[in-house]
Coordinates of C-alpha atoms in Angstrom, one line a residue:
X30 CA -42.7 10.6 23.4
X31 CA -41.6 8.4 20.9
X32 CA -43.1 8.0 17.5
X33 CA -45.3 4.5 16.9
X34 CA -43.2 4.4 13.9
X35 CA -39.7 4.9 15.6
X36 CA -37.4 1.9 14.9
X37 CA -37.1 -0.4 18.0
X38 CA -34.5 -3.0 19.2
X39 CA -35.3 -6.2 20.3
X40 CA -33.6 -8.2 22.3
X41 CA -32.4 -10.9 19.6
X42 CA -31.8 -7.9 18.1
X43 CA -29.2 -6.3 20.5
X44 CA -27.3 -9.7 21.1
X45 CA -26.7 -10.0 17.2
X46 CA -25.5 -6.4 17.4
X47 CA -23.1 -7.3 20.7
X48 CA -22.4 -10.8 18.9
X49 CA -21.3 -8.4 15.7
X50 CA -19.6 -6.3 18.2
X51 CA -17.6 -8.9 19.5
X52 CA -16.4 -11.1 16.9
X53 CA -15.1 -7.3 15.2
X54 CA -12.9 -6.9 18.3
X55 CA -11.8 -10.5 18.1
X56 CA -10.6 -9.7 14.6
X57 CA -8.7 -6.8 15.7
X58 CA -7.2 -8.6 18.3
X59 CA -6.3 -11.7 16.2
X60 CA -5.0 -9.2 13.8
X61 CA -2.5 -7.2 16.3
X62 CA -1.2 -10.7 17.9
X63 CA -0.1 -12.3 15.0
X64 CA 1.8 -8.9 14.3
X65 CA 4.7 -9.3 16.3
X66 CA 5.7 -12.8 14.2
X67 CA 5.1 -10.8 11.0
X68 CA 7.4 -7.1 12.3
X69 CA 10.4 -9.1 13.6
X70 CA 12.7 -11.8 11.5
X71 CA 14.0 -13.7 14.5
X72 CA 11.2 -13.5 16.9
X73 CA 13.1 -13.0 20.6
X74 CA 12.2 -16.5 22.0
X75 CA 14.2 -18.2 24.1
X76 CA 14.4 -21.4 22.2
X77 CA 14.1 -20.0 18.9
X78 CA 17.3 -19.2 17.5
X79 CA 18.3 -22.5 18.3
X80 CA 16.1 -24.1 16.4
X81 CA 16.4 -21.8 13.2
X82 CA 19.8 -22.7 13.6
X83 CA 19.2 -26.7 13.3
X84 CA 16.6 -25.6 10.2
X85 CA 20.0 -23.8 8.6
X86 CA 21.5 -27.5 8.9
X87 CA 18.7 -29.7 7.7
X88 CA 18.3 -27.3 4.9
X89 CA 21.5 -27.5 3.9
X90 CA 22.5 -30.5 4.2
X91 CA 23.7 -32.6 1.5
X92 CA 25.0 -29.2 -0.2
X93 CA 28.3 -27.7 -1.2
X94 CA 27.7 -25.3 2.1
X95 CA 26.5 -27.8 4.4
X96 CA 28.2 -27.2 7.8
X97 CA 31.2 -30.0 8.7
X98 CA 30.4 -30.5 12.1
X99 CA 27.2 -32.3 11.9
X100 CA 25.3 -34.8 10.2
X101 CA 21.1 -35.4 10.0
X102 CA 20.1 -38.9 11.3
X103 CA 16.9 -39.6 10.5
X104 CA 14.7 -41.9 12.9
X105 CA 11.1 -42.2 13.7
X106 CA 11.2 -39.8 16.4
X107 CA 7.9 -38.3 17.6
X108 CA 9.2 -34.4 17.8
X109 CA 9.7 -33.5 14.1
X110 CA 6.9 -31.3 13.2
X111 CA 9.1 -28.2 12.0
X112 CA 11.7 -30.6 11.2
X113 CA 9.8 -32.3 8.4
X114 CA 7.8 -29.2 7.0
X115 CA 10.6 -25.8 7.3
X116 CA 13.3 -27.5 4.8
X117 CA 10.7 -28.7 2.3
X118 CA 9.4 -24.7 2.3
X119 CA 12.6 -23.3 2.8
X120 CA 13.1 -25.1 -1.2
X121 CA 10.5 -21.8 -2.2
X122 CA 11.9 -19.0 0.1
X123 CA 14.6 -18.3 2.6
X124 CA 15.2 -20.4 5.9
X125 CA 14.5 -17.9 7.9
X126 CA 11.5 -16.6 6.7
X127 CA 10.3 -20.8 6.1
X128 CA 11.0 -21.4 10.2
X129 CA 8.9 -18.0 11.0
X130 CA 5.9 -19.0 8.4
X131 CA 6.0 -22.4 10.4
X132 CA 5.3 -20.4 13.9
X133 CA 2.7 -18.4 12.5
X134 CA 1.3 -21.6 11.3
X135 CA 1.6 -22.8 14.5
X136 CA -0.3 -19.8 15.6
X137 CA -3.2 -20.1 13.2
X138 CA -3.7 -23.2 14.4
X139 CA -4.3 -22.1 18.0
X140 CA -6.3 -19.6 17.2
X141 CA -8.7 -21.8 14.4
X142 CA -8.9 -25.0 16.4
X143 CA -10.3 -23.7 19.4
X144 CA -12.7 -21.4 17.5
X145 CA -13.6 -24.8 15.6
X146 CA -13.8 -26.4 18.6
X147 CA -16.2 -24.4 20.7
X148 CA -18.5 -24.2 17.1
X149 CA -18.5 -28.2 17.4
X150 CA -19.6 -28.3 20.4
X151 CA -22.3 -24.9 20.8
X152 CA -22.9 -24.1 17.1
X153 CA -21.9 -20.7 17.6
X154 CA -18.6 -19.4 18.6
X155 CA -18.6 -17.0 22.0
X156 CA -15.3 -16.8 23.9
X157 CA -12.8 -19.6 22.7
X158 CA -11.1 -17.2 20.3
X159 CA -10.2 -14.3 22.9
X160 CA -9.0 -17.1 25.0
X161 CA -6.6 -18.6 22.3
X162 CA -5.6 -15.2 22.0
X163 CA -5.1 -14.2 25.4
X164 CA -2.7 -17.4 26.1
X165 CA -0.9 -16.8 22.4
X166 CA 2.0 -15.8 24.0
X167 CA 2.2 -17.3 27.4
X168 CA 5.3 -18.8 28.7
X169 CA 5.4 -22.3 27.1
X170 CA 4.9 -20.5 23.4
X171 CA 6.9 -17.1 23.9
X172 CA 10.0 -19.9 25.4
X173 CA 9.6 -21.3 21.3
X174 CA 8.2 -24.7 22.3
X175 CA 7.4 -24.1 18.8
X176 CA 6.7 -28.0 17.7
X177 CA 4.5 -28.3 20.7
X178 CA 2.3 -25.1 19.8
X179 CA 2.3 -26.8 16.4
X180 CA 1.0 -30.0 17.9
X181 CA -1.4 -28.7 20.2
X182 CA -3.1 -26.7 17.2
X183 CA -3.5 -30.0 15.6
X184 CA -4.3 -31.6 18.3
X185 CA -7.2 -29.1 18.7
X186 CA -8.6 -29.6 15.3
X187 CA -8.4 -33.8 15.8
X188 CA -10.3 -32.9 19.1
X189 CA -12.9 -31.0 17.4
X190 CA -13.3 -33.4 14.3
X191 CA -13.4 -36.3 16.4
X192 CA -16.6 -34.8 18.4
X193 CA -18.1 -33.9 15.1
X194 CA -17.7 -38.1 14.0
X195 CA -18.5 -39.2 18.0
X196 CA -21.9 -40.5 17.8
X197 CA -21.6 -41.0 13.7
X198 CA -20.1 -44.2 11.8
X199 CA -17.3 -46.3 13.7
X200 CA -15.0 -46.6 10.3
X201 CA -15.2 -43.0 9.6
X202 CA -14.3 -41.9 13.5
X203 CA -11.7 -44.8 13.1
X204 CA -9.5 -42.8 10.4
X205 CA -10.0 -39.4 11.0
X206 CA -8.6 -40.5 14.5
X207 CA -6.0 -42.7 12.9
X208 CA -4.7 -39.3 10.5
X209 CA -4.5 -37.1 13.6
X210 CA -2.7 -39.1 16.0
X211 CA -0.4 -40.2 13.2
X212 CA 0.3 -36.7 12.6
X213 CA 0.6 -35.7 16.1
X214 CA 2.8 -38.7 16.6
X215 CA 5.3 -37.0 14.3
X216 CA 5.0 -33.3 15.2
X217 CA 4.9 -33.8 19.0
X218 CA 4.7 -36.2 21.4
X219 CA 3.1 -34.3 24.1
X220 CA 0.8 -32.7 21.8
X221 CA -0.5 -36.1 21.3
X222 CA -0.8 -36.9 25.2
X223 CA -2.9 -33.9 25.3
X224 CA -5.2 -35.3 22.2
X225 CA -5.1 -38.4 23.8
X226 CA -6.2 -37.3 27.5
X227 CA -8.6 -35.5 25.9
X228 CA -10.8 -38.0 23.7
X229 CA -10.0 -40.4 26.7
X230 CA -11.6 -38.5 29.2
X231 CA -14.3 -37.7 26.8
X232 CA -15.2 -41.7 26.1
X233 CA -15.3 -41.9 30.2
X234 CA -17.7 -39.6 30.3
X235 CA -20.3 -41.0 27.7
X236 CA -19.8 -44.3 29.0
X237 CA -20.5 -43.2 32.5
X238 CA -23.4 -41.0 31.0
X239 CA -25.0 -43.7 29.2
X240 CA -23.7 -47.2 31.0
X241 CA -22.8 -48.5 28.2
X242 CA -19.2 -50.1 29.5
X243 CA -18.7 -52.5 27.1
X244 CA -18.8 -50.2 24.2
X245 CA -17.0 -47.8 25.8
X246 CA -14.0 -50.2 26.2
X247 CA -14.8 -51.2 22.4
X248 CA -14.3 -47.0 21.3
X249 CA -11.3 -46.6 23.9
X250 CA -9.8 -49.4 22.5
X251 CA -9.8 -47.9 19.1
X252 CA -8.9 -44.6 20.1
X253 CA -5.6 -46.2 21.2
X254 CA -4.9 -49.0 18.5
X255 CA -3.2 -46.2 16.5
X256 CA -0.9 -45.0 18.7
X257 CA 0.1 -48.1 20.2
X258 CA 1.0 -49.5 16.7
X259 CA 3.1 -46.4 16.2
X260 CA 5.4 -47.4 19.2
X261 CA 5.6 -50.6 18.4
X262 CA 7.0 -48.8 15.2
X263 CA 9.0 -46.9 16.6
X264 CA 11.1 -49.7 18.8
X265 CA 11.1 -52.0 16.1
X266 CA 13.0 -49.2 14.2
X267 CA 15.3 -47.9 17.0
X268 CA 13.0 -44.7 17.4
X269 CA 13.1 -43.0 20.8
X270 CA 11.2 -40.4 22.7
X271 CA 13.8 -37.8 24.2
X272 CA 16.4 -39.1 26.9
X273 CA 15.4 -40.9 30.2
X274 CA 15.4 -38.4 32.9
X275 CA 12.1 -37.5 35.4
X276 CA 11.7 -35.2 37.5
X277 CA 8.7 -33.5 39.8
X278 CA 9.9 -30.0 40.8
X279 CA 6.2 -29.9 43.2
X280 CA 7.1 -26.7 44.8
X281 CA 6.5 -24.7 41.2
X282 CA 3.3 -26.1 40.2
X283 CA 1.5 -23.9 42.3
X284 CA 3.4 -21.1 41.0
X285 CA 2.8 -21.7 37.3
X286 CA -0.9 -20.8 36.6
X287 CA -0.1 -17.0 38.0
X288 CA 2.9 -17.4 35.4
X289 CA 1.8 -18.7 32.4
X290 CA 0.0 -15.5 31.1
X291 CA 3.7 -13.9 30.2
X292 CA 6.9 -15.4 29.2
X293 CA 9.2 -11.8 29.8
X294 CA 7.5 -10.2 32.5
X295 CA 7.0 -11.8 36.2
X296 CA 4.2 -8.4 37.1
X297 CA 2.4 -9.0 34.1
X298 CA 1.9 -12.1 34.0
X299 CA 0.8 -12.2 38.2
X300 CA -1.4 -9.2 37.2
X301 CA -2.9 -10.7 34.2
X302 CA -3.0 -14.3 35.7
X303 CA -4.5 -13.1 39.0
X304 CA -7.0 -10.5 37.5
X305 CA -8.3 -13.6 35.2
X306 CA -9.0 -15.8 38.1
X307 CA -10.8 -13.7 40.0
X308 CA -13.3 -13.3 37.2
X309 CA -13.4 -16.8 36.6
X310 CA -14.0 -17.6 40.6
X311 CA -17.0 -14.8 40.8
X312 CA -18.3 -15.9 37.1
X313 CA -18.9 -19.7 38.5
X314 CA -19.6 -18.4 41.8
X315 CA -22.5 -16.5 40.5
X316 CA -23.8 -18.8 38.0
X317 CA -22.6 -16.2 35.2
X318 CA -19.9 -19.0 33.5
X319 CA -20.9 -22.6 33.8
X320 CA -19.3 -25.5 32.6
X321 CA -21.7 -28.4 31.4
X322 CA -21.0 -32.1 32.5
X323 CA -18.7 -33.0 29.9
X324 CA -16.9 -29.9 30.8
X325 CA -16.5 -30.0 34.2
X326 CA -14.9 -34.1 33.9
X327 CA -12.9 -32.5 31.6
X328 CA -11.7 -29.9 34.1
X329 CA -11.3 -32.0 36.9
X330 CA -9.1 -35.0 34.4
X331 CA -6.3 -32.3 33.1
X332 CA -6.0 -30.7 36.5
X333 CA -5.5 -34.2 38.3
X334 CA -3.2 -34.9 34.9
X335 CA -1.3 -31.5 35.8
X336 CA -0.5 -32.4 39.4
X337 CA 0.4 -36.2 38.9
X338 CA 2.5 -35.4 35.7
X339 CA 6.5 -34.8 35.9
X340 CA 7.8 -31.5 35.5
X341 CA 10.7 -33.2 33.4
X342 CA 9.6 -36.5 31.6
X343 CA 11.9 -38.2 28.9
X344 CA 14.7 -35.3 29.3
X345 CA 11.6 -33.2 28.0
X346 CA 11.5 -30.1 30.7
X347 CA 8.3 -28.0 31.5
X348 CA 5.9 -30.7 30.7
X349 CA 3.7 -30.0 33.1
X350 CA 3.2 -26.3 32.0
X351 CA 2.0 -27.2 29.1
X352 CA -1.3 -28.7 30.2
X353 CA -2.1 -25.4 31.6
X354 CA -2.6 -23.6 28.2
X355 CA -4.2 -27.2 26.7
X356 CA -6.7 -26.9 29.3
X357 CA -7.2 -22.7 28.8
X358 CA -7.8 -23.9 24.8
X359 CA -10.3 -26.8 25.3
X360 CA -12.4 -26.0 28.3
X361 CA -14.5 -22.5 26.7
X362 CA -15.7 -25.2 24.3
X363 CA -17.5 -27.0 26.9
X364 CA -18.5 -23.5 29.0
X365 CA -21.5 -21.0 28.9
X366 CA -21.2 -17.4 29.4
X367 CA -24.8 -15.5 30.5
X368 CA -23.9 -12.3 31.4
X369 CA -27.3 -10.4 32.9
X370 CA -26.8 -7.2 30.2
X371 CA -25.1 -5.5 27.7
X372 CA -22.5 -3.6 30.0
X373 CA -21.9 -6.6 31.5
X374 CA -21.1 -7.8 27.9
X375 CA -18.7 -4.6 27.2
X376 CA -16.9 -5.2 30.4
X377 CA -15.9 -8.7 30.0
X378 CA -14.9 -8.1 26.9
X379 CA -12.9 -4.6 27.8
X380 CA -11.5 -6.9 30.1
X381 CA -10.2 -10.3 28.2
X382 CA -9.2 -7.6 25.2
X383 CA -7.2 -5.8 28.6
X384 CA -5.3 -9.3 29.5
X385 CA -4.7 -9.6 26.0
X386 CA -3.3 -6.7 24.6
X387 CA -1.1 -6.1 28.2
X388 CA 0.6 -9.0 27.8
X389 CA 0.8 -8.4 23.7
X390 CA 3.0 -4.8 24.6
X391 CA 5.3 -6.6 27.1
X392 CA 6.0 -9.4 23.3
X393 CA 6.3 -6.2 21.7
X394 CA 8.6 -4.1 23.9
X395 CA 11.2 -7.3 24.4
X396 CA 10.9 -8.3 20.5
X397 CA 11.4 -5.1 18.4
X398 CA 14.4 -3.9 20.6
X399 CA 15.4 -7.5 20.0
X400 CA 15.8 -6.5 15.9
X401 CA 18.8 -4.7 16.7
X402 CA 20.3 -7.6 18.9
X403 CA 20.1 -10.4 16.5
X404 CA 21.5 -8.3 14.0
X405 CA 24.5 -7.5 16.0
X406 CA 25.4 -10.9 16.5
X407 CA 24.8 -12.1 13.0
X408 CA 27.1 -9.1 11.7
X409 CA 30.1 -10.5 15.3
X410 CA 30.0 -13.9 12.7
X411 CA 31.8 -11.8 10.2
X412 CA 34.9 -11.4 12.5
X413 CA 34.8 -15.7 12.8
X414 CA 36.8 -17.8 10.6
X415 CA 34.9 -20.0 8.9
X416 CA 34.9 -23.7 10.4
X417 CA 35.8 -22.0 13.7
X418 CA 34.8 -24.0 17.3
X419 CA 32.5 -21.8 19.2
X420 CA 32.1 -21.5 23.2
X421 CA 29.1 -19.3 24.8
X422 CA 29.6 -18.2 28.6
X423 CA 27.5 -15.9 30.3
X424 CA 28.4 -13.1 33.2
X425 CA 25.7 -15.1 35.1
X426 CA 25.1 -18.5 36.6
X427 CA 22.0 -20.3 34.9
X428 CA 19.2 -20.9 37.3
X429 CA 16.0 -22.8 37.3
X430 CA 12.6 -20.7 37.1
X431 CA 11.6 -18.3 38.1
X432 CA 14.4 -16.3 36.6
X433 CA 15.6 -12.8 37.7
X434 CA 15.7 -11.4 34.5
X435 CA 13.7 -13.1 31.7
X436 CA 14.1 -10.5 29.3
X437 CA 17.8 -11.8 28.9
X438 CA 17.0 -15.4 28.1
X439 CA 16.2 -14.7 24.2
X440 CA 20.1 -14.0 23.8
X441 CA 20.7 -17.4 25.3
X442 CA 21.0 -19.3 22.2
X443 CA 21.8 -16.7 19.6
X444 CA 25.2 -17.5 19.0
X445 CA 24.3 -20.8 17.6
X446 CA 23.3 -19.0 14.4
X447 CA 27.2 -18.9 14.0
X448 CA 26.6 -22.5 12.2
X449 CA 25.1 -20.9 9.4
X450 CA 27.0 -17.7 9.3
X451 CA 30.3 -18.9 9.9
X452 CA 29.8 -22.8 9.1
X453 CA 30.8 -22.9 12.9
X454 CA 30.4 -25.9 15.8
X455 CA 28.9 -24.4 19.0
X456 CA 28.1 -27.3 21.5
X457 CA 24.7 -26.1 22.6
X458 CA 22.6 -27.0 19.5
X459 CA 20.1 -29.1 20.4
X460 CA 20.8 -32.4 19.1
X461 CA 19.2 -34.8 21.5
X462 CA 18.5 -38.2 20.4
X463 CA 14.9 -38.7 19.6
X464 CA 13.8 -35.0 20.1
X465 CA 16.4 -33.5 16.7
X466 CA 17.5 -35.6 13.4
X467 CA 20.2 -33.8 14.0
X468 CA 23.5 -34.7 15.8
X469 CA 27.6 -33.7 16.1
X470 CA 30.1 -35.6 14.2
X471 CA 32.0 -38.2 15.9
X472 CA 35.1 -35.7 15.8
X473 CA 33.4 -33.1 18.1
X474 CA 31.1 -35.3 20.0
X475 CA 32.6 -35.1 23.1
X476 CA 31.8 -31.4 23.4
X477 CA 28.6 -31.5 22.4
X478 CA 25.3 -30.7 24.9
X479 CA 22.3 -31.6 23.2
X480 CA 20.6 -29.0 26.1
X481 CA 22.0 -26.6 27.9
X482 CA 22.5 -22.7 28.3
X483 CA 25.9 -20.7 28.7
X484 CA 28.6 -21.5 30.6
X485 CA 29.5 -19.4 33.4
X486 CA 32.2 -17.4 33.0
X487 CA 33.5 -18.0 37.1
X488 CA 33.7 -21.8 35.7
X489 CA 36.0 -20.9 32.6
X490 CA 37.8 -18.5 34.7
X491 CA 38.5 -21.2 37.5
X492 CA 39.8 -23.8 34.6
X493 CA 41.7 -21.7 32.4
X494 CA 43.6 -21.1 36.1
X495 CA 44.2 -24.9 36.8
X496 CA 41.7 -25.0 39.5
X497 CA 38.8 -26.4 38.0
X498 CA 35.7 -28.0 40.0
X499 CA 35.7 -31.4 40.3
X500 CA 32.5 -31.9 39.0
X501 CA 33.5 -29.7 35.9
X502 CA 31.5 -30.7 32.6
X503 CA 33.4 -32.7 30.3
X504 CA 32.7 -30.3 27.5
X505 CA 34.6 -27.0 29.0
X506 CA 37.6 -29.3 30.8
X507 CA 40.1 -28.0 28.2
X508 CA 37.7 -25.0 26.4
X509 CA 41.4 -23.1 25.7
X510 CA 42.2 -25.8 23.5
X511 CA 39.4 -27.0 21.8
X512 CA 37.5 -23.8 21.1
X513 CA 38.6 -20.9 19.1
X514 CA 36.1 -17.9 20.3
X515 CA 34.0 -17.7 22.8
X516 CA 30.7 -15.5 23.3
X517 CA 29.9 -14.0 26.4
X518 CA 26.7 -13.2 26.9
X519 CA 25.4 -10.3 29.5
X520 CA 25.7 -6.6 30.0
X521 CA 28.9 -5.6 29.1
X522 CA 32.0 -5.8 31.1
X523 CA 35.8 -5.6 31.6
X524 CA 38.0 -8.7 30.1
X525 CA 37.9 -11.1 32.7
X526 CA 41.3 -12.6 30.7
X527 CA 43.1 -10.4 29.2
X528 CA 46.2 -12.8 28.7
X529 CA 43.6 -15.5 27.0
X530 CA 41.1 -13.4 25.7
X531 CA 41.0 -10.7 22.7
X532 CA 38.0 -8.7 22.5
X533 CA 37.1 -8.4 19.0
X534 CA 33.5 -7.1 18.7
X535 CA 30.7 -6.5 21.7
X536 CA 27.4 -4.9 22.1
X537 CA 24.9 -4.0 24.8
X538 CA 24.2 -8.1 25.3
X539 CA 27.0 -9.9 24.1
X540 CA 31.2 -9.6 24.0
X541 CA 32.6 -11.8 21.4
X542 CA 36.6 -13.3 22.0
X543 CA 39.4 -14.7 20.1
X544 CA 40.9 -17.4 22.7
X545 CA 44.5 -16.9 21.9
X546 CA 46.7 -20.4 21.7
X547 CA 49.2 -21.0 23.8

């Protein structure tokens, strides 16, 4: 029998302690994902190396050490978040550790906007954080879209401050809206589509709500005033957005959303992907997770926006991807979550904390190895002569995604580091008009690909033979000639010419050659 005086739990009670319980585990979640950005000084993303590489230039530039082969351009170009911000902190520490601050930034923002989201719009905050965290890494981010993961955090907090201002004074929603989409304008273009989309949606919903048409026209219009004088901006001064090139690749977008949980690992991302739909399908299903009005237009707006959009819009690939992690950040904002007990409680969480730290040991097992590669490579740049013309091949032919082995792709742009380590010109630095300030000098123009991975070696083989393809890129036609090394990447293997080729360093991923002169 229990004592009279016993202490006793109530049930306001026992969801503070499960609410305490929760936001503890959120902390130590939070705290273990931002980990592998903090352990490793060239995170292993795909993209990544590339653009430290450019940050090495802008840096630079205008010094006694700034690299001969290219030159910054400045335009009003709507993809310059890092761009702008890593040069002016690299002035207080090292490049490197400046470009990795900037994706842990990046990160941050995540994380805080859609936690200050979902309190705008509930008061409270109940499952937005273990989503940011659970899609931290998924593919778009853990590829190093890094200035759209920068973007989309601001875009989050513009979201969530212009639902705090919504039904406030018109001046004040005016310029807070004005600030963010300026600043999204800058950091990323598609980071604003998805602030845009957004608030648009939003504004369609009230005025279908509430009838009220004609001010509803009134507040879309001034939603868009901003950005619409910032294009005008931007063609009156020669700006651009990317190249011209759109594609639809249909066949994948039914593929992503079991993808985008992991960017390395094609069994843990369908195993994470699938496991978290199936709890979302029962949790609606059984009236456990519900979205409210606003939430489900919402839903229904950026799924229709991920099917109609291009996979590859102004030269800009994997566009559509993207909306899939926007839409995993914004919609627990507008979602309730009544699970019927407290073990229900500790399951779902055991279970989003499960997603989340499955798919945070797959970032850690392909990044800490990854230590050892980068380190490799940046020690190969000893054995280059400074001012040297750098070619990358790989064993491989470059295929579109899904990829065989994605554990590989980090290495892709490694050897573009070689511009700061040996003041070297490697063609594939991204320098695309109106995506990079950055561009080749007119003297090595002509081998320059703004994007684009290796070359395969089967191509450079077949040309260095006299029997090239007659679709051969303009950039390898005479590689002997114009390039002085060349970096192969893959597992290692025998000289596939030993009469044009001296091995002069090699590892487990790359095989670095001196290109003799005939």
């Amino acid at each position: 029998m229990v004592s009279s005086d016993s202490p006793t739990l109530t049930i306001p009670d026992r969801l503070r302690s499960d609410r305490s319980v929760a936001i503890g585990v959120l902390a130590m979640l939070a705290a273990v994902s931002f980990l592998p950005v903090l352990l490793t000084p060239i995170p292993a993303m795909v993209d990544y190396p590339n653009h430290l590489a450019r940050m090495y230039i802008l840096s630079q530039n205008g010094t006694p050490s700034a690299n001969p082969y290219y030159e910054v351009v400045w335009a009003f170009y709507p993809n310059l978040g890092m761009d702008l911000l890593v040069p002016q902190m690299a002035q207080l520490m090292s490049v490197e550790n400046a470009t990795r601050l900037f994706l842990l930034l990046s990160q941050l923002l995540i994380v805080s906007g859609a936690l200050l989201l979902e309190w705008t719009r509930k008061g409270r905050i109940e499952f937005a954080g273990f989503a940011a965290l659970a899609f931290l890494y998924c593919l778009p981010f853990s590829w190093g879209f890094v200035n759209f993961e920068f973007g989309l955090g601001v875009a989050l907090w513009g979201i969530a401050v212009y639902l705090m201002l919504a039904e406030g004074p018109w001046p004040l929603r005016f310029a807070a809206n004005a600030i963010f989409v300026a600043a999204l304008f800058v950091a990323h273009f598609f980071s604003l589509g998805i602030y845009g989309a957004t608030l648009g949606l939003y504004e369609l919903w009230r005025a279908r709500h509430q009838q009220a048409y004609g001010i509803a026209a009134a507040r879309l219009g001034a939603l868009a005033i901003p950005a619409l004088v910032l294009l005008g901006v931007m063609h009156m001064t020669a700006g651009a957005i990317g190249s011209e090139g759109t594609s639809w690749f249909l066949g994948f977008k039914p593929i992503w959303p079991l993808r985008i949980m992991n960017g390395y690992n094609l069994t843990a991302a369908a195993a994470t992907g699938l496991t978290l739909a199936i709890l979302l399908y029962f949790a609606t299903r059984r009236g456990v997770l519900k979205l409210d009005p606003t939430g489900i237009w919402l839903a229904i707006g950026l799924a229709l926006l991920y099917v109609a959009i291009p996979s590859k819009l102004f030269g800009t690939s994997f566009v559509d991807l993207r909306v899939i992690p926007a839409a995993a950040l914004i919609l627990p904002a507008f979602c309730s979550l009544s699970l019927p007990g407290r073990a229900w409680r500790i399951a779902a969480l055991a279970v989003i904390s499960g997603i989340t730290l499955i798919n945070l040991a797959v970032v850690f097992a392909v990044w800490l190895p990854y230590r050892a590669d980068y380190a490799a490579i940046i020690e190969s740049f000893r054995k280059l002569d400074r001012g040297s013309r750098v070619l990358v091949g790989s064993t491989g032919d470059e295929g579109d995604p899904p990829f065989a082995d994605l554990t590989s792709y980090p290495m892709f742009y490694a050897p573009t580091l070689a511009i700061h380590y040996a003041n070297a010109f490697v063609p594939n630095l991204f320098t695309e008009e109106g995506k990079q300030p950055v561009r080749a000098r007119e003297a090595v123009r002509r081998l320059a690909i703004p994007y684009g991975g290796p070359v395969p070696l089967d191509l450079l083989g077949a040309i260095a033979a006299g029997q090239p393809p007659a679709d051969v890129p303009p950039f390898v036609r005479t590689w002997v000639r114009d390039y002085d090394y060349l970096y192969v990447l893959g597992p290692r293997a025998a000289n596939p010419l030993p009469d044009l080729l001296e091995v002069l360093d090699a590892s487990e991923r790359f095989v670095l050659y001196k290109i003799r002169k005939s």
